[in-house]
mmCIF file of C-alpha atoms in Angstrom:
data_model
loop_
_atom_site.group_PDB
_atom_site.id
_atom_site.type_symbol
_atom_site.label_atom_id
_atom_site.label_comp_id
_atom_site.label_asym_id
_atom_site.label_seq_id
_atom_site.Cartn_x
_atom_site.Cartn_y
_atom_site.Cartn_z
ATOM 1 C CA MET U 1 -5.781 -20.167 -22.917
ATOM 2 C CA VAL U 2 -5.152 -21.279 -26.522
ATOM 3 C CA THR U 3 -3.082 -24.027 -28.147
ATOM 4 C CA VAL U 4 -0.329 -23.137 -30.619
ATOM 5 C CA ARG U 5 1.817 -25.230 -32.956
ATOM 6 C CA GLY U 6 3.790 -27.888 -31.133
ATOM 7 C CA GLY U 7 1.188 -28.280 -28.410
ATOM 8 C CA ASP U 8 2.505 -25.486 -26.171
ATOM 9 C CA MET U 9 0.001 -23.322 -24.390
ATOM 10 C CA LEU U 10 -0.324 -19.573 -24.132
ATOM 11 C CA THR U 11 -1.902 -18.067 -21.022
ATOM 12 C CA ASN U 12 -4.217 -15.100 -20.868
ATOM 13 C CA ALA U 13 -2.180 -13.689 -17.966
ATOM 14 C CA ALA U 14 1.018 -13.300 -19.983
ATOM 15 C CA PRO U 15 0.285 -13.182 -23.735
ATOM 16 C CA GLY U 16 3.118 -14.626 -25.767
ATOM 17 C CA VAL U 17 4.710 -16.535 -22.868
ATOM 18 C CA LEU U 18 4.837 -20.303 -23.327
ATOM 19 C CA GLU U 19 3.745 -22.375 -20.336
ATOM 20 C CA SER U 20 6.773 -24.618 -20.783
ATOM 21 C CA SER U 21 9.264 -21.701 -20.905
ATOM 22 C CA PRO U 22 11.533 -20.572 -18.044
ATOM 23 C CA VAL U 23 9.871 -17.151 -18.244
ATOM 24 C CA HIS U 24 6.450 -18.664 -17.505
ATOM 25 C CA ALA U 25 7.907 -20.700 -14.611
ATOM 26 C CA ALA U 26 9.452 -17.545 -13.131
ATOM 27 C CA LEU U 27 6.127 -15.714 -13.549
ATOM 28 C CA GLU U 28 4.180 -18.446 -11.800
ATOM 29 C CA ALA U 29 6.715 -18.582 -8.936
ATOM 30 C CA GLY U 30 6.490 -14.790 -8.577
ATOM 31 C CA ILE U 31 2.713 -14.815 -8.510
ATOM 32 C CA ALA U 32 2.728 -17.552 -5.876
ATOM 33 C CA ARG U 33 5.126 -15.550 -3.766
ATOM 34 C CA ASP U 34 2.946 -12.465 -4.100
ATOM 35 C CA TYR U 35 -0.040 -14.484 -2.966
ATOM 36 C CA GLU U 36 1.847 -15.600 0.136
ATOM 37 C CA ILE U 37 2.912 -12.054 0.866
ATOM 38 C CA ARG U 38 -0.668 -10.868 0.628
ATOM 39 C CA ARG U 39 -1.847 -13.745 2.829
ATOM 40 C CA TYR U 40 0.707 -13.008 5.580
ATOM 41 C CA TYR U 41 0.019 -9.273 5.396
ATOM 42 C CA LEU U 42 -3.699 -9.831 5.939
ATOM 43 C CA ARG U 43 -2.901 -12.323 8.708
ATOM 44 C CA LEU U 44 -0.680 -9.718 10.356
ATOM 45 C CA GLU U 45 -3.438 -7.121 10.118
ATOM 46 C CA GLU U 46 -6.000 -9.419 11.762
ATOM 47 C CA CYS U 47 -3.593 -10.445 14.525
ATOM 48 C CA GLN U 48 -2.766 -6.816 15.201
ATOM 49 C CA ARG U 49 -6.466 -5.822 15.239
ATOM 50 C CA LEU U 50 -7.324 -8.565 17.752
ATOM 51 C CA ARG U 51 -4.231 -7.870 19.870
ATOM 52 C CA LEU U 52 -5.072 -4.158 20.146
ATOM 53 C CA TRP U 53 -8.671 -4.970 21.032
ATOM 54 C CA MET U 54 -7.525 -7.375 23.772
ATOM 55 C CA GLN U 55 -4.834 -4.986 24.993
ATOM 56 C CA ARG U 56 -7.435 -2.248 25.706
ATOM 57 C CA ILE U 57 -9.371 -4.720 27.845
ATOM 58 C CA TRP U 58 -6.698 -6.791 29.618
ATOM 59 C CA HIS U 59 -3.790 -4.336 29.774
ATOM 60 C CA PRO U 60 -5.232 -0.807 29.382
ATOM 61 C CA GLU U 61 -2.234 0.681 31.190
ATOM 62 C CA THR U 62 0.061 -0.341 28.293
ATOM 63 C CA PHE U 63 -2.282 0.908 25.534
ATOM 64 C CA THR U 64 -1.678 4.253 23.844
ATOM 65 C CA TRP U 65 -4.894 6.204 24.451
ATOM 66 C CA THR U 66 -4.903 8.992 21.915
ATOM 67 C CA LYS U 67 -8.533 10.109 22.419
ATOM 68 C CA ARG U 68 -9.338 9.407 26.037
ATOM 69 C CA GLY U 69 -6.104 10.796 27.379
ATOM 70 C CA GLY U 70 -5.635 7.727 29.567
ATOM 71 C CA PRO U 71 -7.046 4.291 30.417
ATOM 72 C CA PRO U 72 -10.637 4.138 31.694
ATOM 73 C CA LYS U 73 -11.221 3.596 35.412
ATOM 74 C CA GLU U 74 -11.742 0.091 36.715
ATOM 75 C CA CYS U 75 -15.334 -0.711 37.502
ATOM 76 C CA SER U 76 -17.633 -3.682 38.004
ATOM 77 C CA VAL U 77 -18.628 -3.679 34.331
ATOM 78 C CA THR U 78 -14.971 -3.967 33.241
ATOM 79 C CA LYS U 79 -14.452 -6.926 35.561
ATOM 80 C CA MET U 80 -17.626 -8.603 34.354
ATOM 81 C CA ARG U 81 -16.558 -8.075 30.734
ATOM 82 C CA ARG U 82 -13.224 -9.739 31.403
ATOM 83 C CA MET U 83 -14.928 -12.704 33.104
ATOM 84 C CA GLU U 84 -17.266 -13.243 30.115
ATOM 85 C CA LEU U 85 -14.473 -12.866 27.550
ATOM 86 C CA ASP U 86 -12.340 -15.352 29.485
ATOM 87 C CA SER U 87 -15.217 -17.855 29.493
ATOM 88 C CA LEU U 88 -15.485 -17.450 25.707
ATOM 89 C CA GLY U 89 -11.786 -18.152 25.197
ATOM 90 C CA PHE U 90 -10.644 -14.522 24.849
ATOM 91 C CA GLY U 91 -8.628 -14.375 28.044
ATOM 92 C CA GLU U 92 -5.039 -13.577 28.848
ATOM 93 C CA SER U 93 -3.743 -16.698 27.102
ATOM 94 C CA PHE U 94 -5.495 -15.683 23.885
ATOM 95 C CA TYR U 95 -3.980 -12.184 24.155
ATOM 96 C CA GLN U 96 -0.497 -13.665 24.514
ATOM 97 C CA HIS U 97 -1.200 -15.976 21.583
ATOM 98 C CA MET U 98 -2.113 -12.967 19.378
ATOM 99 C CA ILE U 99 1.125 -11.220 20.357
ATOM 100 C CA HIS U 100 3.066 -14.313 19.290
ATOM 101 C CA GLU U 101 1.113 -14.758 16.014
ATOM 102 C CA GLU U 102 1.526 -11.080 15.161
ATOM 103 C CA LYS U 103 5.305 -11.307 15.529
ATOM 104 C CA GLU U 104 5.454 -14.511 13.498
ATOM 105 C CA ALA U 105 3.290 -13.064 10.707
ATOM 106 C CA LYS U 106 5.449 -9.954 10.482
ATOM 107 C CA ARG U 107 8.631 -12.021 10.448
ATOM 108 C CA GLU U 108 7.330 -14.175 7.626
ATOM 109 C CA LEU U 109 6.051 -11.175 5.687
ATOM 110 C CA GLU U 110 9.480 -9.491 5.855
ATOM 111 C CA ARG U 111 11.224 -12.732 4.877
ATOM 112 C CA LEU U 112 9.073 -13.065 1.780
ATOM 113 C CA ALA U 113 9.430 -9.353 0.950
ATOM 114 C CA GLU U 114 13.247 -9.675 1.056
ATOM 115 C CA GLY U 115 13.067 -12.130 -1.873
ATOM 116 C CA HIS U 116 10.742 -9.969 -3.940
ATOM 117 C CA PRO U 117 12.168 -8.197 -7.032
ATOM 118 C CA LEU U 118 10.980 -4.821 -5.698
ATOM 119 C CA TRP U 119 13.074 -5.011 -2.560
ATOM 120 C CA PRO U 120 16.442 -4.243 -4.289
ATOM 121 C CA HIS U 121 14.795 -0.952 -5.303
ATOM 122 C CA PHE U 122 12.802 -0.129 -2.165
ATOM 123 C CA MET U 123 15.852 -0.683 0.014
ATOM 124 C CA HIS U 124 17.328 2.489 -1.528
ATOM 125 C CA VAL U 125 14.218 4.595 -0.799
ATOM 126 C CA ALA U 126 14.298 6.163 2.646
ATOM 127 C CA GLY U 127 11.427 5.173 4.860
ATOM 128 C CA ILE U 128 10.481 1.981 3.060
ATOM 129 C CA GLY U 129 11.694 -1.091 4.861
ATOM 130 C CA LEU U 130 10.898 -4.762 4.507
ATOM 131 C CA TYR U 131 7.491 -4.443 6.183
ATOM 132 C CA LEU U 132 6.306 -1.597 3.960
ATOM 133 C CA CYS U 133 7.719 -3.376 0.884
ATOM 134 C CA GLY U 134 5.625 -6.443 1.770
ATOM 135 C CA ALA U 135 2.590 -4.278 2.471
ATOM 136 C CA PHE U 136 2.972 -2.596 -0.931
ATOM 137 C CA VAL U 137 3.099 -5.943 -2.720
ATOM 138 C CA ALA U 138 0.017 -7.110 -0.783
ATOM 139 C CA ALA U 139 -1.843 -3.951 -1.797
ATOM 140 C CA GLY U 140 -0.737 -4.288 -5.424
ATOM 141 C CA GLY U 141 -2.394 -7.658 -5.797
ATOM 142 C CA ASP U 142 -2.026 -9.608 -9.052
ATOM 143 C CA ILE U 143 0.364 -7.527 -11.180
ATOM 144 C CA ARG U 144 -0.832 -9.350 -14.314
ATOM 145 C CA GLN U 145 -4.143 -7.521 -13.972
ATOM 146 C CA ALA U 146 -2.451 -4.112 -14.440
ATOM 147 C CA PRO U 147 -1.158 -4.021 -18.033
ATOM 148 C CA ARG U 148 -0.697 -0.243 -17.889
ATOM 149 C CA VAL U 149 0.422 2.004 -15.078
ATOM 150 C CA SER U 150 -2.985 3.748 -15.081
ATOM 151 C CA SER U 151 -4.585 0.407 -14.204
ATOM 152 C CA PHE U 152 -2.170 -0.001 -11.309
ATOM 153 C CA TRP U 153 -2.801 3.519 -10.033
ATOM 154 C CA LYS U 154 -6.530 2.862 -10.094
ATOM 155 C CA GLY U 155 -6.203 -0.368 -8.132
ATOM 156 C CA MET U 156 -3.968 1.403 -5.591
ATOM 157 C CA GLY U 157 -6.571 4.117 -4.978
ATOM 158 C CA LEU U 158 -5.030 6.756 -7.224
ATOM 159 C CA ASP U 159 -7.728 6.733 -9.871
ATOM 160 C CA VAL U 160 -9.436 9.853 -11.276
ATOM 161 C CA LEU U 161 -13.020 10.862 -11.732
ATOM 162 C CA PRO U 162 -14.653 11.136 -15.190
ATOM 163 C CA ASP U 163 -13.715 14.839 -15.281
ATOM 164 C CA GLY U 164 -10.034 13.984 -14.740
ATOM 165 C CA THR U 165 -9.870 15.269 -11.154
ATOM 166 C CA ALA U 166 -8.820 13.282 -8.099
ATOM 167 C CA PRO U 167 -11.602 11.749 -5.960
ATOM 168 C CA ARG U 168 -12.557 14.151 -3.190
ATOM 169 C CA ARG U 169 -15.364 14.916 -0.773
ATOM 170 C CA ILE U 170 -17.836 17.426 -2.163
ATOM 171 C CA ARG U 171 -19.994 19.509 0.106
ATOM 172 C CA GLY U 172 -23.565 18.212 0.171
ATOM 173 C CA ARG U 173 -22.597 14.677 -0.789
ATOM 174 C CA LYS U 174 -22.322 11.831 1.687
ATOM 175 C CA ASP U 175 -19.637 9.750 -0.059
ATOM 176 C CA VAL U 176 -16.815 10.318 -2.488
ATOM 177 C CA ASP U 177 -17.953 9.464 -6.000
ATOM 178 C CA ARG U 178 -15.513 6.808 -7.239
ATOM 179 C CA ARG U 179 -15.764 4.243 -9.968
ATOM 180 C CA ILE U 180 -13.502 1.720 -8.238
ATOM 181 C CA PRO U 181 -12.953 2.493 -4.542
ATOM 182 C CA ALA U 182 -9.723 1.131 -3.073
ATOM 183 C CA LEU U 183 -9.907 -1.731 -0.595
ATOM 184 C CA PRO U 184 -9.369 -0.771 3.062
ATOM 185 C CA HIS U 185 -5.907 -2.389 3.329
ATOM 186 C CA VAL U 186 -4.811 -0.631 0.107
ATOM 187 C CA THR U 187 -5.874 2.701 1.561
ATOM 188 C CA ARG U 188 -3.914 2.029 4.767
ATOM 189 C CA VAL U 189 -0.742 1.162 2.875
ATOM 190 C CA GLY U 190 -1.097 4.354 0.777
ATOM 191 C CA GLU U 191 -1.419 6.410 3.970
ATOM 192 C CA GLN U 192 1.732 4.824 5.431
ATOM 193 C CA ILE U 193 3.668 5.678 2.261
ATOM 194 C CA ARG U 194 2.359 9.248 2.266
ATOM 195 C CA GLN U 195 3.515 9.664 5.870
ATOM 196 C CA GLN U 196 6.994 8.540 4.911
ATOM 197 C CA ILE U 197 7.103 11.053 2.018
ATOM 198 C CA VAL U 198 6.077 13.975 4.253
ATOM 199 C CA ARG U 199 8.052 13.127 7.355
ATOM 200 C CA ARG U 200 11.440 12.683 5.655
ATOM 201 C CA PRO U 201 12.686 16.047 4.377
ATOM 202 C CA GLY U 202 15.700 15.858 2.146
ATOM 203 C CA THR U 203 14.698 12.607 0.409
ATOM 204 C CA ARG U 204 14.078 12.454 -3.336
ATOM 205 C CA LEU U 205 10.367 11.808 -2.934
ATOM 206 C CA ASN U 206 9.993 14.594 -0.417
ATOM 207 C CA GLN U 207 11.714 16.992 -2.819
ATOM 208 C CA ILE U 208 9.288 15.991 -5.589
ATOM 209 C CA TYR U 209 6.433 16.593 -3.136
ATOM 210 C CA GLN U 210 7.775 20.024 -2.136
ATOM 211 C CA ASP U 211 8.415 21.092 -5.756
ATOM 212 C CA GLU U 212 4.940 19.999 -6.950
ATOM 213 C CA LYS U 213 3.280 21.637 -3.954
ATOM 214 C CA GLU U 214 4.983 24.984 -4.636
ATOM 215 C CA THR U 215 4.192 24.766 -8.361
ATOM 216 C CA TYR U 216 0.513 24.257 -7.514
ATOM 217 C CA ARG U 217 0.476 27.175 -5.079
ATOM 218 C CA ARG U 218 2.004 29.518 -7.639
ATOM 219 C CA ARG U 219 -0.415 28.368 -10.307
ATOM 220 C CA TYR U 220 -3.520 28.571 -8.086
ATOM 221 C CA PRO U 221 -2.735 31.110 -5.318
ATOM 222 C CA GLU U 222 -6.434 31.517 -4.463
ATOM 223 C CA ARG U 223 -6.957 27.849 -3.592
ATOM 224 C CA PRO U 224 -6.537 26.377 -0.094
ATOM 225 C CA LYS U 225 -3.018 25.330 0.925
ATOM 226 C CA MET U 226 -4.338 21.857 1.738
ATOM 227 C CA TRP U 227 -5.107 21.308 -1.954
ATOM 228 C CA ALA U 228 -1.490 22.087 -2.807
ATOM 229 C CA HIS U 229 -0.311 19.685 -0.095
ATOM 230 C CA LYS U 230 -2.506 16.854 -1.399
ATOM 231 C CA HIS U 231 -1.520 17.577 -5.028
ATOM 232 C CA GLY U 232 2.170 17.375 -4.211
ATOM 233 C CA LEU U 233 1.699 14.125 -2.236
ATOM 234 C CA ARG U 234 -0.362 12.555 -5.025
ATOM 235 C CA ILE U 235 2.302 13.343 -7.639
ATOM 236 C CA ALA U 236 5.114 11.941 -5.524
ATOM 237 C CA GLN U 237 3.083 8.834 -4.705
ATOM 238 C CA LYS U 238 2.128 8.216 -8.333
ATOM 239 C CA ILE U 239 5.786 8.509 -9.405
ATOM 240 C CA LEU U 240 6.832 5.926 -6.782
ATOM 241 C CA TYR U 241 4.013 3.607 -7.810
ATOM 242 C CA ALA U 242 4.827 3.956 -11.509
ATOM 243 C CA CYS U 243 8.465 3.040 -10.890
ATOM 244 C CA ALA U 244 7.497 0.054 -8.759
ATOM 245 C CA TRP U 245 4.885 -1.102 -11.306
ATOM 246 C CA ARG U 246 7.444 -1.009 -14.138
ATOM 247 C CA GLU U 247 10.146 -2.987 -12.286
ATOM 248 C CA TRP U 248 7.573 -5.469 -10.953
ATOM 249 C CA ARG U 249 6.191 -6.189 -14.414
ATOM 250 C CA LEU U 250 9.611 -6.434 -16.103
ATOM 251 C CA ALA U 251 10.864 -8.801 -13.368
ATOM 252 C CA TYR U 252 8.018 -11.172 -14.205
ATOM 253 C CA GLY U 253 8.643 -11.007 -17.910
ATOM 254 C CA LEU U 254 5.586 -8.866 -18.587
ATOM 255 C CA SER U 255 5.361 -5.772 -20.809
ATOM 256 C CA ALA U 256 5.605 -2.392 -19.088
ATOM 257 C CA PRO U 257 4.777 0.404 -21.550
ATOM 258 C CA ASP U 258 5.511 3.989 -20.592
ATOM 259 C CA PRO U 259 2.617 6.115 -19.238
ATOM 260 C CA TYR U 260 0.079 7.334 -21.772
ATOM 261 C CA ALA U 261 1.622 10.824 -22.050
ATOM 262 C CA PHE U 262 4.949 9.372 -23.184
ATOM 263 C CA ASP U 263 3.904 6.176 -24.970
ATOM 264 C CA ILE U 264 0.970 7.557 -26.948
ATOM 265 C CA LEU U 265 1.219 11.356 -26.878
ATOM 266 C CA LYS U 266 4.995 11.211 -27.282
ATOM 267 C CA HIS U 267 5.839 13.795 -24.620
ATOM 268 C CA ASP U 268 9.494 14.494 -23.873
ATOM 269 C CA SER U 269 10.849 11.211 -22.498
ATOM 270 C CA GLY U 270 13.490 13.169 -20.607
ATOM 271 C CA ARG U 271 10.853 13.877 -17.925
ATOM 272 C CA LEU U 272 10.302 10.165 -17.285
ATOM 273 C CA VAL U 273 11.372 9.131 -13.782
ATOM 274 C CA ARG U 274 12.936 5.731 -13.181
ATOM 275 C CA PHE U 275 13.418 3.964 -9.858
ATOM 276 C CA SER U 276 17.130 4.868 -9.719
ATOM 277 C CA ASP U 277 16.147 8.568 -9.937
ATOM 278 C CA ILE U 278 14.459 8.392 -6.523
ATOM 279 C CA TYR U 279 17.146 6.402 -4.703
ATOM 280 C CA ASP U 280 18.386 8.144 -1.551
ATOM 281 C CA ASP U 281 21.772 6.393 -1.364
#
């Protein structure tokens, strides 16, 4: 932070924006709202995690058992576990409390998301409702820390390796080699968005995915089909994220330069995709 003539202050977060200006006030209000969205999203995740854990123990007949094929049989160990959990305060009342807290956290998350500047855009994209809009904002974090779209992609788990390729598992290596691995909740939000892209044929994002997948298969016919699938998904996802990043930054009075290929290399700007280009209504 530095002082300029007249005593006004400039912040590092938004260069050129005076602290006393309406633009700065709107920025601070937006950042505060983003913080609350992230807080309620993480609260919702924790409530959901605890509720599912308790549901498997106290109400296994209502739990969706995808691996076992059905709830485990009742036995003396199960009864003893319930007795001990109840004595520790993790009984039926705690389970019901988690159900209530989960609903309240989701309701508050959606209320905050409805007032976010990204919602007027996301509401036109099939498959992205208030919950997923709030989850996206929570995953995006502090938008001031992403001055270029490449920075935003990296923070959202869409970074590239030093050789320019997407992070991937390589035979013989235990972990994926990544410079900045995405946080777990960021990865989960990305997976939810990818599912919406794949499961909704006929939408704009799904069409981008299909087109890019076919282009990849024609260019590299010898490569596995899964690679083409992941390539198409990654392109569609990066386009969505770039559109959201731009509108998010502009809404807060921050600069939003075009991606490197268009801003620096001066590629044909006619290929730039804006949010309105992926609206489904």
